[in-house]
XYZ file of C-alpha atoms in Angstrom:
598
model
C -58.401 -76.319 25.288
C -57.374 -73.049 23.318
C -60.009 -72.183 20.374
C -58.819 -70.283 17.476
C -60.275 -67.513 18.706
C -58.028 -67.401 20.934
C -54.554 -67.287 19.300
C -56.196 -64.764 16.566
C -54.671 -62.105 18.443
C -51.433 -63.633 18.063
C -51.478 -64.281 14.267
C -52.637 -61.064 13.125
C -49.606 -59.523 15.335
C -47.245 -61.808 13.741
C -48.684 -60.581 10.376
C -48.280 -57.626 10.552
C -44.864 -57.865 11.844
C -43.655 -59.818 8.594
C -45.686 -57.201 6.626
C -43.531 -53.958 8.110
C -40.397 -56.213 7.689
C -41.263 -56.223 4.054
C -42.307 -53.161 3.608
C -38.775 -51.669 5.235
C -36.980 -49.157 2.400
C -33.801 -47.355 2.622
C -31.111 -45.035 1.345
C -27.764 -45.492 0.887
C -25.937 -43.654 3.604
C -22.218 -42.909 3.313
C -19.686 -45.420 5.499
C -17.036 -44.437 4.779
C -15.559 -41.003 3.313
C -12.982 -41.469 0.489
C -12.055 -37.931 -0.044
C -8.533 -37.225 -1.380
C -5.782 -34.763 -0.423
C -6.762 -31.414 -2.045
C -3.802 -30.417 -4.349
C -2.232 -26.433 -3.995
C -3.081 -26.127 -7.637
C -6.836 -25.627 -6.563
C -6.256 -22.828 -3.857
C -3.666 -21.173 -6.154
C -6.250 -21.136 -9.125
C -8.973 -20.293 -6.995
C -11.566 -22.894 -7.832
C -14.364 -23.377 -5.508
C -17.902 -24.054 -5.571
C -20.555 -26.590 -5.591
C -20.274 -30.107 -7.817
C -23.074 -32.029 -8.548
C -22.869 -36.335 -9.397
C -25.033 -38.612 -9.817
C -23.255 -41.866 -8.048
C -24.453 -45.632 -9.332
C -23.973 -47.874 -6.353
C -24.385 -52.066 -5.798
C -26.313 -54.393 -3.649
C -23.415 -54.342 -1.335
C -22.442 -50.500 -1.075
C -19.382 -50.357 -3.508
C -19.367 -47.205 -5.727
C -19.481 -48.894 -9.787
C -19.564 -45.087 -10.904
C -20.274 -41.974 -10.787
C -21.100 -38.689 -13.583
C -20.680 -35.691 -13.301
C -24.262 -33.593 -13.711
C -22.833 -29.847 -12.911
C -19.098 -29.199 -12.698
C -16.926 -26.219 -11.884
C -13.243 -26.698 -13.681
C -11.694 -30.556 -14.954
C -9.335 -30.076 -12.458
C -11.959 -29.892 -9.411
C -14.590 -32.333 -10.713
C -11.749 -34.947 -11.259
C -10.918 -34.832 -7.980
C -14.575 -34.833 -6.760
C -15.685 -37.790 -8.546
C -12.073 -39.762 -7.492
C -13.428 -39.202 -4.089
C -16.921 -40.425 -4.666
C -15.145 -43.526 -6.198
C -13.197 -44.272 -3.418
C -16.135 -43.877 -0.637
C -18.410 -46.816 0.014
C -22.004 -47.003 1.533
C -24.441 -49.269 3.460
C -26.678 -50.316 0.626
C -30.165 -49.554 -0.294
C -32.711 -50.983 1.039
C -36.110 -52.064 -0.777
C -38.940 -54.477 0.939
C -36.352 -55.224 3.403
C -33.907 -56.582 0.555
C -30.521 -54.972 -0.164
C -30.331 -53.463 -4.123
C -29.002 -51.681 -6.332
C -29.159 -47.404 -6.277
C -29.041 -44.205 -8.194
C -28.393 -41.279 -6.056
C -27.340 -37.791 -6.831
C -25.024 -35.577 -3.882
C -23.535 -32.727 -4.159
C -20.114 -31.955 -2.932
C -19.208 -28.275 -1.893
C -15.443 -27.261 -2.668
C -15.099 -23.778 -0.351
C -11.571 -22.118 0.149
C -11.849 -20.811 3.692
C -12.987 -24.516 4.661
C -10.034 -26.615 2.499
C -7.553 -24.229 3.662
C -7.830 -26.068 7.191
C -6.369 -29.527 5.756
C -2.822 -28.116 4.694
C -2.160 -26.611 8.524
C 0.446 -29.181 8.788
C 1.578 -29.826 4.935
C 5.515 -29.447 4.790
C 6.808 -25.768 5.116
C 8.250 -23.998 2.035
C 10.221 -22.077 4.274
C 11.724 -22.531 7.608
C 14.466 -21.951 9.536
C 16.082 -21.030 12.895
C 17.680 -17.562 13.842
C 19.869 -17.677 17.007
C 22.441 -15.191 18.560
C 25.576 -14.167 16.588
C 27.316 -13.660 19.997
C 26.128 -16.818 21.777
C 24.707 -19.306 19.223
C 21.615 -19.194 21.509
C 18.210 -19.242 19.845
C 16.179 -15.974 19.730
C 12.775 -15.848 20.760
C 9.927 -13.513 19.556
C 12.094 -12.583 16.570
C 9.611 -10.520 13.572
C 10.387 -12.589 10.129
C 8.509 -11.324 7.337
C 8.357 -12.515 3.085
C 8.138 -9.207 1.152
C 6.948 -10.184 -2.314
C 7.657 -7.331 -4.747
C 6.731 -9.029 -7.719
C 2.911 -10.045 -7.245
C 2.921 -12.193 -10.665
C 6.257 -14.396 -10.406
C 3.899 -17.511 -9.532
C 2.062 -17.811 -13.238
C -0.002 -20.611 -11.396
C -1.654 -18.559 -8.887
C -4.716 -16.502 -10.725
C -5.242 -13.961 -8.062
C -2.568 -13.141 -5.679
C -3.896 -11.110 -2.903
C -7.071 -13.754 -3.010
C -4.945 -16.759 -2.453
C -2.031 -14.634 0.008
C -4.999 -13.826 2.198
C -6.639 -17.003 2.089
C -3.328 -18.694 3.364
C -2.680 -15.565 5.418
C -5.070 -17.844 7.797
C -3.320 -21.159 8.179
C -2.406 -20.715 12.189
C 1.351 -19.647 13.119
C 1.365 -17.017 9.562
C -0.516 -13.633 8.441
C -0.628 -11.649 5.453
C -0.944 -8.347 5.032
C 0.297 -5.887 2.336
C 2.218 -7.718 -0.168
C 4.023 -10.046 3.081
C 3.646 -12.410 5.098
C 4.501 -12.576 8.940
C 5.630 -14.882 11.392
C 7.824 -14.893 14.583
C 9.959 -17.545 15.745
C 9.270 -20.002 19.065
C 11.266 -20.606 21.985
C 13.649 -22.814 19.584
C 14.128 -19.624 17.246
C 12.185 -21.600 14.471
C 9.870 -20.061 12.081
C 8.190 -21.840 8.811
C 6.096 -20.799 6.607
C 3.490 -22.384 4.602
C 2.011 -22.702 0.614
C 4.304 -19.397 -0.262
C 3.738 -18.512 -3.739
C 6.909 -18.986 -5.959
C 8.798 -16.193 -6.545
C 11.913 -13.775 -5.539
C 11.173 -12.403 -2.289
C 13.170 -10.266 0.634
C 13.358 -12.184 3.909
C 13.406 -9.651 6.778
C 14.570 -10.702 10.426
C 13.970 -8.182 13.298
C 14.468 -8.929 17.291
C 14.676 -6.820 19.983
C 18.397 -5.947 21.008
C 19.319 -6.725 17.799
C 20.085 -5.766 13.996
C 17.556 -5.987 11.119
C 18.627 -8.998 8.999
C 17.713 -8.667 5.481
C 18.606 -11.357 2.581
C 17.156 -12.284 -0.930
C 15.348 -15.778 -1.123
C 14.184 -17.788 -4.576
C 11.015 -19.684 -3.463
C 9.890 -22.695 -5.806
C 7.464 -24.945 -4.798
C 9.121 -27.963 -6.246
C 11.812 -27.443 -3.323
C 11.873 -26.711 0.205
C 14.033 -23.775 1.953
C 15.762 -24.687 5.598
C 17.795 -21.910 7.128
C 19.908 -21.042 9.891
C 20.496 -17.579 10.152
C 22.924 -15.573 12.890
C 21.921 -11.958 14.000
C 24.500 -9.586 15.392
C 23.328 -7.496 18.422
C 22.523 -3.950 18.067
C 24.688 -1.144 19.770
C 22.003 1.784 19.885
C 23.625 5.258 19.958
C 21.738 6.341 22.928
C 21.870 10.153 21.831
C 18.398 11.728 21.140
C 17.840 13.503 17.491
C 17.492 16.886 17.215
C 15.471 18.413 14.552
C 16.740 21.896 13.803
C 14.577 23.846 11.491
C 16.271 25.987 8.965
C 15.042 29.290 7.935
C 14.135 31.276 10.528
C 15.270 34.676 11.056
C 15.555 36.190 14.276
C 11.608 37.071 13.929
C 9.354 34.797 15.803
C 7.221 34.224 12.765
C 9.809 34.253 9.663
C 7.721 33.647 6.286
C 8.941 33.873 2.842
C 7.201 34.698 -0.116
C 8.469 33.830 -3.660
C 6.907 36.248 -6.347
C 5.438 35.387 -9.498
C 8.807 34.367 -11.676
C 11.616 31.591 -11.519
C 14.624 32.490 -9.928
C 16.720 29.530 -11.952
C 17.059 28.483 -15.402
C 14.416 26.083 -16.892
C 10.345 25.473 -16.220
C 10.438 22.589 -13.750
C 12.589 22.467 -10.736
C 12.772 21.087 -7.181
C 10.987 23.408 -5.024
C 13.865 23.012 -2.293
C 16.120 24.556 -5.067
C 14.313 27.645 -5.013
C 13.612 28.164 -1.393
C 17.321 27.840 -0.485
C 17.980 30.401 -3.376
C 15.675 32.999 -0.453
C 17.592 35.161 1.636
C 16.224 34.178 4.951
C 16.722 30.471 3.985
C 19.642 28.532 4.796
C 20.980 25.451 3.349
C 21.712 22.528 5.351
C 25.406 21.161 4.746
C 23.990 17.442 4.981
C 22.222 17.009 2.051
C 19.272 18.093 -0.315
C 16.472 16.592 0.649
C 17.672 18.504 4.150
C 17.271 21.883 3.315
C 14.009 22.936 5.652
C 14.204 20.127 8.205
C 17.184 17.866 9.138
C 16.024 14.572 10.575
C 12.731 14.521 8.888
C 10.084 12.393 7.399
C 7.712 13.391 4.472
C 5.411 14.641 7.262
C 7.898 17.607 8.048
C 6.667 19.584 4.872
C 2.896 20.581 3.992
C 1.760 22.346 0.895
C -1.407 23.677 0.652
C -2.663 23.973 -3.409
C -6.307 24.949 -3.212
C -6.531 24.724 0.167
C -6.004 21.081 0.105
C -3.204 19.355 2.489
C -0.808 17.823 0.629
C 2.760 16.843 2.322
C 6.010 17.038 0.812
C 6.596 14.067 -1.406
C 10.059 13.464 -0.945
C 10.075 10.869 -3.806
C 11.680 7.543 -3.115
C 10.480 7.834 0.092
C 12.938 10.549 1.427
C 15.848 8.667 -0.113
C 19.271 11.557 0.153
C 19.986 10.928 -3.161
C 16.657 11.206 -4.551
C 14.967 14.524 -3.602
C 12.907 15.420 -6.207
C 9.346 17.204 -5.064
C 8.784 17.469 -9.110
C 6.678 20.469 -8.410
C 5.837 22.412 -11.639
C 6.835 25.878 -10.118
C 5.590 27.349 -13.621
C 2.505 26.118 -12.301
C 2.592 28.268 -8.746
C 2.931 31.600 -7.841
C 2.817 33.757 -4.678
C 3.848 30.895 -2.703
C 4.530 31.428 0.707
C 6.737 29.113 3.086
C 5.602 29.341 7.164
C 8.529 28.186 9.013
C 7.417 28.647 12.446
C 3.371 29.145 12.588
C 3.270 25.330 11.476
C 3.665 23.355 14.604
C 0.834 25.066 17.008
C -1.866 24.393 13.945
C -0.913 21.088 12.086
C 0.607 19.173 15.354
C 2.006 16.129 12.491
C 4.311 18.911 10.833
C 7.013 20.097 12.339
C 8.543 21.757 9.399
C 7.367 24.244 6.620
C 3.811 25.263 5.718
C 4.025 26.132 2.010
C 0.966 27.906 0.500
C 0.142 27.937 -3.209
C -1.928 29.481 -5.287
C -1.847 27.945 -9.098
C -1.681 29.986 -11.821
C 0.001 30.578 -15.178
C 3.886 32.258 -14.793
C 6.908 33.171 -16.700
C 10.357 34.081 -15.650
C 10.068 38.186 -15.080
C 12.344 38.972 -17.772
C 9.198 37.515 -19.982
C 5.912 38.445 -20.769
C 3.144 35.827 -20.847
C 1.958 36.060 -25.125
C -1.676 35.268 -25.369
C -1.200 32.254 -27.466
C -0.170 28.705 -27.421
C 3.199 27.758 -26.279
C 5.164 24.618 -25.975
C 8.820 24.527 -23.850
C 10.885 21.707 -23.285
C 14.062 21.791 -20.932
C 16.161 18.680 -20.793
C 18.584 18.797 -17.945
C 21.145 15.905 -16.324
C 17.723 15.117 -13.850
C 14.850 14.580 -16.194
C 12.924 15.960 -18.930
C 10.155 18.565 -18.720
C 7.652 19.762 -21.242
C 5.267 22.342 -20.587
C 2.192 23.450 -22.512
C 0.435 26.793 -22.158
C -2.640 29.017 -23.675
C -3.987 31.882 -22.901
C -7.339 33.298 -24.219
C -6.192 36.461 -26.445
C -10.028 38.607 -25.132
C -10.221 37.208 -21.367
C -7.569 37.487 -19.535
C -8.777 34.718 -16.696
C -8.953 31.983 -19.291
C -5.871 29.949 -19.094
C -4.362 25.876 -19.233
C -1.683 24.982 -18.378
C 0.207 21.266 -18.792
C 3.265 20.131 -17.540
C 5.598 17.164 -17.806
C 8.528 15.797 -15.667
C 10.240 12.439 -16.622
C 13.434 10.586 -14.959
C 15.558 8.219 -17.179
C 18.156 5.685 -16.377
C 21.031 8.580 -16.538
C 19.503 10.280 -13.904
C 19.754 7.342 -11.657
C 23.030 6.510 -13.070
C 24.198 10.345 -11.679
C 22.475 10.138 -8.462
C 24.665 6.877 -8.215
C 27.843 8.347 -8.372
C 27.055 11.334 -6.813
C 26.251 10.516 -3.712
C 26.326 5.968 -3.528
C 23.657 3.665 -2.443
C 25.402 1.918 0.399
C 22.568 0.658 2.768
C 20.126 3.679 1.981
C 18.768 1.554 -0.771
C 17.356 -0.920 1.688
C 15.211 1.844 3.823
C 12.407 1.741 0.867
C 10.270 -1.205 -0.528
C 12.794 -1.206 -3.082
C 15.794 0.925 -4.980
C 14.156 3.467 -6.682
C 14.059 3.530 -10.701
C 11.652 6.069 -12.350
C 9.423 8.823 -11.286
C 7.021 10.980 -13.037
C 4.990 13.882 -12.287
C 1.911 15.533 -15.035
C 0.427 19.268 -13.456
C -2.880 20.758 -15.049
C -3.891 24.325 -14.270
C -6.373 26.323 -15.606
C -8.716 28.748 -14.711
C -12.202 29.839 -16.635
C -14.335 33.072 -16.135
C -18.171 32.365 -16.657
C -21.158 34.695 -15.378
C -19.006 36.557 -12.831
C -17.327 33.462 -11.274
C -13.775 32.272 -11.398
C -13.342 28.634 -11.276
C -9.626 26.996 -10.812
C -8.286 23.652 -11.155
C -4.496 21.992 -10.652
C -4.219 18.764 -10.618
C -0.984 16.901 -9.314
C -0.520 13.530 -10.991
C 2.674 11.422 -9.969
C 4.371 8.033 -9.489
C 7.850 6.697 -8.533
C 9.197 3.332 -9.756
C 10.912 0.636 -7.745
C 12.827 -2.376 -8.517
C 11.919 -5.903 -6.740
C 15.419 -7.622 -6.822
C 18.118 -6.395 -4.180
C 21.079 -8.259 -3.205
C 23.918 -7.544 -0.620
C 25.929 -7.550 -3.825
C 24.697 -4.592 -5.251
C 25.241 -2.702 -1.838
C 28.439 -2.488 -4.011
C 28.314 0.579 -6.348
C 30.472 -1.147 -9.339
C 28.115 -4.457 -9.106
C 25.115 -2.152 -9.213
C 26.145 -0.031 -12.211
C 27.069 -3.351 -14.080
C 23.315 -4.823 -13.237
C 21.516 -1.278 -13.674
C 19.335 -2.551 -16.880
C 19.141 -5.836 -15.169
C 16.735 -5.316 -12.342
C 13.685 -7.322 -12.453
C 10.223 -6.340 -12.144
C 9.026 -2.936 -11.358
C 6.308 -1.594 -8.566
C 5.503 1.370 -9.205
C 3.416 3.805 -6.184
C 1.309 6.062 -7.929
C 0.765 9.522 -6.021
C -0.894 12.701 -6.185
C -3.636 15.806 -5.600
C -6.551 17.341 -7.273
C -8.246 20.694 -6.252
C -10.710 22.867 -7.752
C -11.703 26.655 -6.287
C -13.904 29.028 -6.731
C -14.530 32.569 -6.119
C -16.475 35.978 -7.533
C -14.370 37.334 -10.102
C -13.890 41.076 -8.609
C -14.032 40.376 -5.230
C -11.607 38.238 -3.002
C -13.149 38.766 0.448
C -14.222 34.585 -0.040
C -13.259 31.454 -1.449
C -13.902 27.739 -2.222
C -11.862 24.962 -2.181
C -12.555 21.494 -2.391
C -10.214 18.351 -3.046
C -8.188 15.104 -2.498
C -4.942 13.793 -2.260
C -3.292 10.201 -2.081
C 0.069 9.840 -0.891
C 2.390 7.068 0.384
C 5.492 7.011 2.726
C 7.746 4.837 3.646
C 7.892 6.387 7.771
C 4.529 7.896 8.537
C 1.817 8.387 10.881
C 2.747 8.727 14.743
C 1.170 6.460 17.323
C 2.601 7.691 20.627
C 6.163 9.115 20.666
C 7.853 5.920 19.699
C 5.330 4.155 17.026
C 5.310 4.794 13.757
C 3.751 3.015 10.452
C 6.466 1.355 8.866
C 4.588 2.077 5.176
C 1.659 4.407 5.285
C -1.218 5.746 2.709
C -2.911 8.461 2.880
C -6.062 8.791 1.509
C -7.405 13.033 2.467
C -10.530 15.004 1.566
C -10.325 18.477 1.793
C -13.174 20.731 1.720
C -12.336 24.886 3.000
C -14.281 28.022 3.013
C -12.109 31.111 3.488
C -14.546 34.307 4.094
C -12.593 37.964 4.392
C -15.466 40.409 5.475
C -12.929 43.214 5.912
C -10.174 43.784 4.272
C -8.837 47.270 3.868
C -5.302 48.356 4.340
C -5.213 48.774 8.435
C -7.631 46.218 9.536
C -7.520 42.375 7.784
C -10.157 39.744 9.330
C -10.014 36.187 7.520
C -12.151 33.408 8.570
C -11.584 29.772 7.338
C -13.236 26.548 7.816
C -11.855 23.129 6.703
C -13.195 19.440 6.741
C -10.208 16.593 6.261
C -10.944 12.705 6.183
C -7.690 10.435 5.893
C -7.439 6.912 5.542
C -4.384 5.193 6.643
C -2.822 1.656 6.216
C 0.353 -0.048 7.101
C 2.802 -1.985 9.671
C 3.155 -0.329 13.175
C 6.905 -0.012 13.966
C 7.822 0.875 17.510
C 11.196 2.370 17.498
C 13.466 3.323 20.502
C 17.212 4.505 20.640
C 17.819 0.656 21.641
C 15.471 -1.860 19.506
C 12.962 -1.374 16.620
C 9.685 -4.088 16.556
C 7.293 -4.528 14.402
C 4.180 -4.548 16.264
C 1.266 -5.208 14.093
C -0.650 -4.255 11.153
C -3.508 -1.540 11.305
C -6.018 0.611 9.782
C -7.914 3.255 10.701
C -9.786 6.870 9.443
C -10.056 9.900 10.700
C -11.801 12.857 10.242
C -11.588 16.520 11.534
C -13.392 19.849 11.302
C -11.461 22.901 12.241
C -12.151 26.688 12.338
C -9.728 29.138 12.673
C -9.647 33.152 12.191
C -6.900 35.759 12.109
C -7.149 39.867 12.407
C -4.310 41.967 11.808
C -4.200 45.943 12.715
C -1.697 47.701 10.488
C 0.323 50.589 12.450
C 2.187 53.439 10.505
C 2.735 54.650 7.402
């Protein structure tokens, strides 16, 4: 027989077993995730973040209801605590018995991590693009959305934040104001969660010509395209730059004295070079007077000792060449035409040295007190401002003005058309200003100078194949649309003893943009570049007498570059893909020159 000693073991076992069951306690855990589709609204406004709730759940897991204990925006919490409402849990557990629970959670809203849900959300935008010649689909073909006017979509609170952030939804990129796709073995493209707007659709294939229409995106409808590109016929000829103004000297430079050699204060400085003896004009057109077949890269001017290439507002548009230098502003400028290319290996045209400083026409004497001019011409408007210290004769300011209008756009127009030329820049060109300071101050034996170079040009977003017609154009001229405008310019200051001018300091910057730019290889260029350049140079003469001139000069340049890389041949132009870069250089040169004869 078994004693009750014996089954002791047993029954305290079995005790405790019933005790632990009792004593059992747990949290809700989540079963099942009600989250809800994230509306556009929230990546366009840009709300993210953390939102805690405190969440009030049954015996049986069901969500009764849930408060909000630290929000972000109405729009977000809403949706955060319709979520919570629609999840359900296992329920809590207490001494082994189901109950009811208070829990807090916190849900985190973040961009990059939302974005991932709306891969495959309905394109705004799609579209095939097949052969004109064949009705076959092209594959590979570069379509990109140019927006011009960042703030059409009112709902969007920070455009580059959101463009960027759906820049990264796979098969699109963004980059600089558009976005970037190319088309399958089908020839279709889409694109996703554009922002509303007016934007220029641009279609570029290998073999073939660059398509270019006008598109009205609203997010309340959805865009489907077909679109038929003709083939390109490349003129297989190579260009040939010819460089005008060279004499039959090796080395032809041409110096332009200290006075104005046409009527006004402000002119284009390719007006006064071609006015030069050894200069001749191109028969093409103006903005082809030193270099036919050139880019803003052909031209340098150096104001301080700073590098600054030749504008060519509107991005080297015929029609609109108009450097807007302040020549009242320069003097003893010299243009290199030759010496250029073995120094500066990006400019193959004119090196034109400057020296700022105050100037009248030669006819008139500079009066030592203040002075106000203003020349209206058919071009623009210029005012210029000038004083001159009446005891020191090396104390001088100097402001300028330049100004276009509507009429001046309205002349260019008829002067010379629009035709497709319009559709080579991020826009048709509008406005353009340019504001010049130069001075100069004498203090304890030192000369310090300053000119500063201060410009923009203006460009309208909306361009239609209708107003490739000059009539059409004329009739819309105050009806444009938004404006971008690309602001450009220099700043330089010297300095140097004030009786002797065997050395010299210059230090400055520039920013520029182009619409053809930096070279990378002999057929790759940057479809939009700007430059960002520091210039620092030390020029140091120790002899200079009337036989024997030694000049030594050190400079230090930094640029910073952005845009599309475009490769072009004489058969196809592609698009090959966005970069960035900086560079910096040191250089050192010298120069002696031994004077023979009389």
């Amino acid at each position: 027989m078994f004693s009750e000693r014996d089954f002791l073991p047993c029954i305290l076992f079995i005790s405790f077993l019933i005790l632990t069951i009792k004593a059992e306690n747990y949290d809700p855990e989540l079963t099942l995730d009600g989250r809800v589709d994230i509306p556009v609204f929230i990546l366009k406004k840009g709300l993210e973040g953390t939102i805690e709730l405190q969440v009030y759940i049954d015996q049986k897991g069901q969500v009764e209801s849930c408060e909000i204990i630290k929000g972000i925006a109405p729009e977000l919490d809403s949706i955060a605590k319709h979520s919570l409402l629609q999840s359900k849990f296992s329920p809590a557990i207490e001494n082994g018995l189901p109950v009811p629970s208070v829990i807090n959670i916190k849900e985190a809203f973040i961009a990059d991590s939302l974005i991932g849900s709306f891969n495959q959300v309905e394109p705004v935008v799609e579209g095939k693009v097949l052969s004109q010649k064949d009705g076959l689909p092209v594959n590979d073909a570069q379509v990109e959305v140019i927006y011009q006017d960042t703030t059409s979509d009112k709902s969007v609170n920070s455009f580059s934040t959101y463009c960027r952030l759906i820049g990264k939804i796979p098969g699109q990129k963004y980059g600089h104001k558009a976005f970037m796709t190319s088309t399958d073995s089908e020839g279709s493209f889409r694109f996703r969660l554009l922002p509303s707007g007016s934007v220029q659709l641009v279609i570029t294939a290998t073999g073939y010509q660059t398509v270019k229409d006008t598109v009205l995106i609203n997010e309340n409808s959805k865009i489907k395209m077909k679109v038929s590109i003709p083939e390109y016929f490349p003129d297989t000829s190579q260009y040939e730059i010819t460089v005008y103004g060279k004499t039959d000297s090796d080395n032809a430079t041409v110096s332009i004295s200290a006075q104005q050699h046409q009527f006004g204060m402000t002119h284009s400085l390719s007006d006064i070079i071609q006015n030069l003896t050894p200069v001749r004009r191109s028969s093409r057109s103006e903005s082809e007077i030193i270099v036919r077949s050139a880019t803003p890269y052909d031209n340098l001017y150096l104001i301080y000792g700073v590098p600054f290439y030749a504008p060519y507002n509107f991005a080297g548009f015929a029609f609109g060449e108009h450097d807007g230098l302040m020549l009242s502003a320069l003097t003893d400028i010299k243009v290199n035409i030759d010496e250029i290319a073995g120094r500066y290996p990006s400019v193959s045209g004119a090196l034109i040295e400057a020296n700022p400083e105050i100037v009248r026409p030669a006819n008139q004497r500079l009066i030592p007190r203040p002075e106000l001019a203003i020349d209206f011409g058919n071009r623009s408007a210029d005012l210029l401002f000038s004083l001159k210290d009446r005891k020191e004769s090396k104390r001088s300011l100097q402001l300028g003005f330049t100004g276009a209008n509507w009429q001046l756009l309205r002349w260019m127009l008829v002067h010379y058309g629009i035709k497709e030329e319009a559709a080579l820049g991020p826009g048709f060109p509008c406005s353009f200003g340019n504001l010049t300071l130069s001075g100069q101050y004498e203090f304890k034996n030192l000369l310090y100078e300053v000119f500063g170079w201060f410009a923009w040009d203006g460009y309208t977003s909306s361009w239609t194949d209708e107003d490739t017609e000059l009539k059409w154009f004329l009739r819309r001229l105050n009806n444009l649309g938004s404006r971008n405008y690309f602001p450009w310019g220099m700043a330089g200051v010297g300095l140097r003893p004030s009786n002797n001018e065997k050395w010299r300091f210059f230090a400055g910057g520039s920013h520029q943009y182009f619409s053809e730019g930096k070279s990378f290889g002999p057929v790759s260029r940057l479809k939009i570049t700007f430059l960002n350049n520091v210039n620092t140079t030390i020029r140091f003469n120790p002899i200079s007498e009337k036989l024997i001139n030694v000049d030594f000069e050190g400079r230090y340049e930094h640029k910073e570059w952005y845009g599309d890389v475009v490769q072009k041949r004489y058969s196809d132009s592609k698009r090959l893909t966005y970069q960035e870069g900086k560079e910096d250089a040191f250089s050192l040169h010298s120069n002696s020159r031994l004077s023979l004869g009389n």
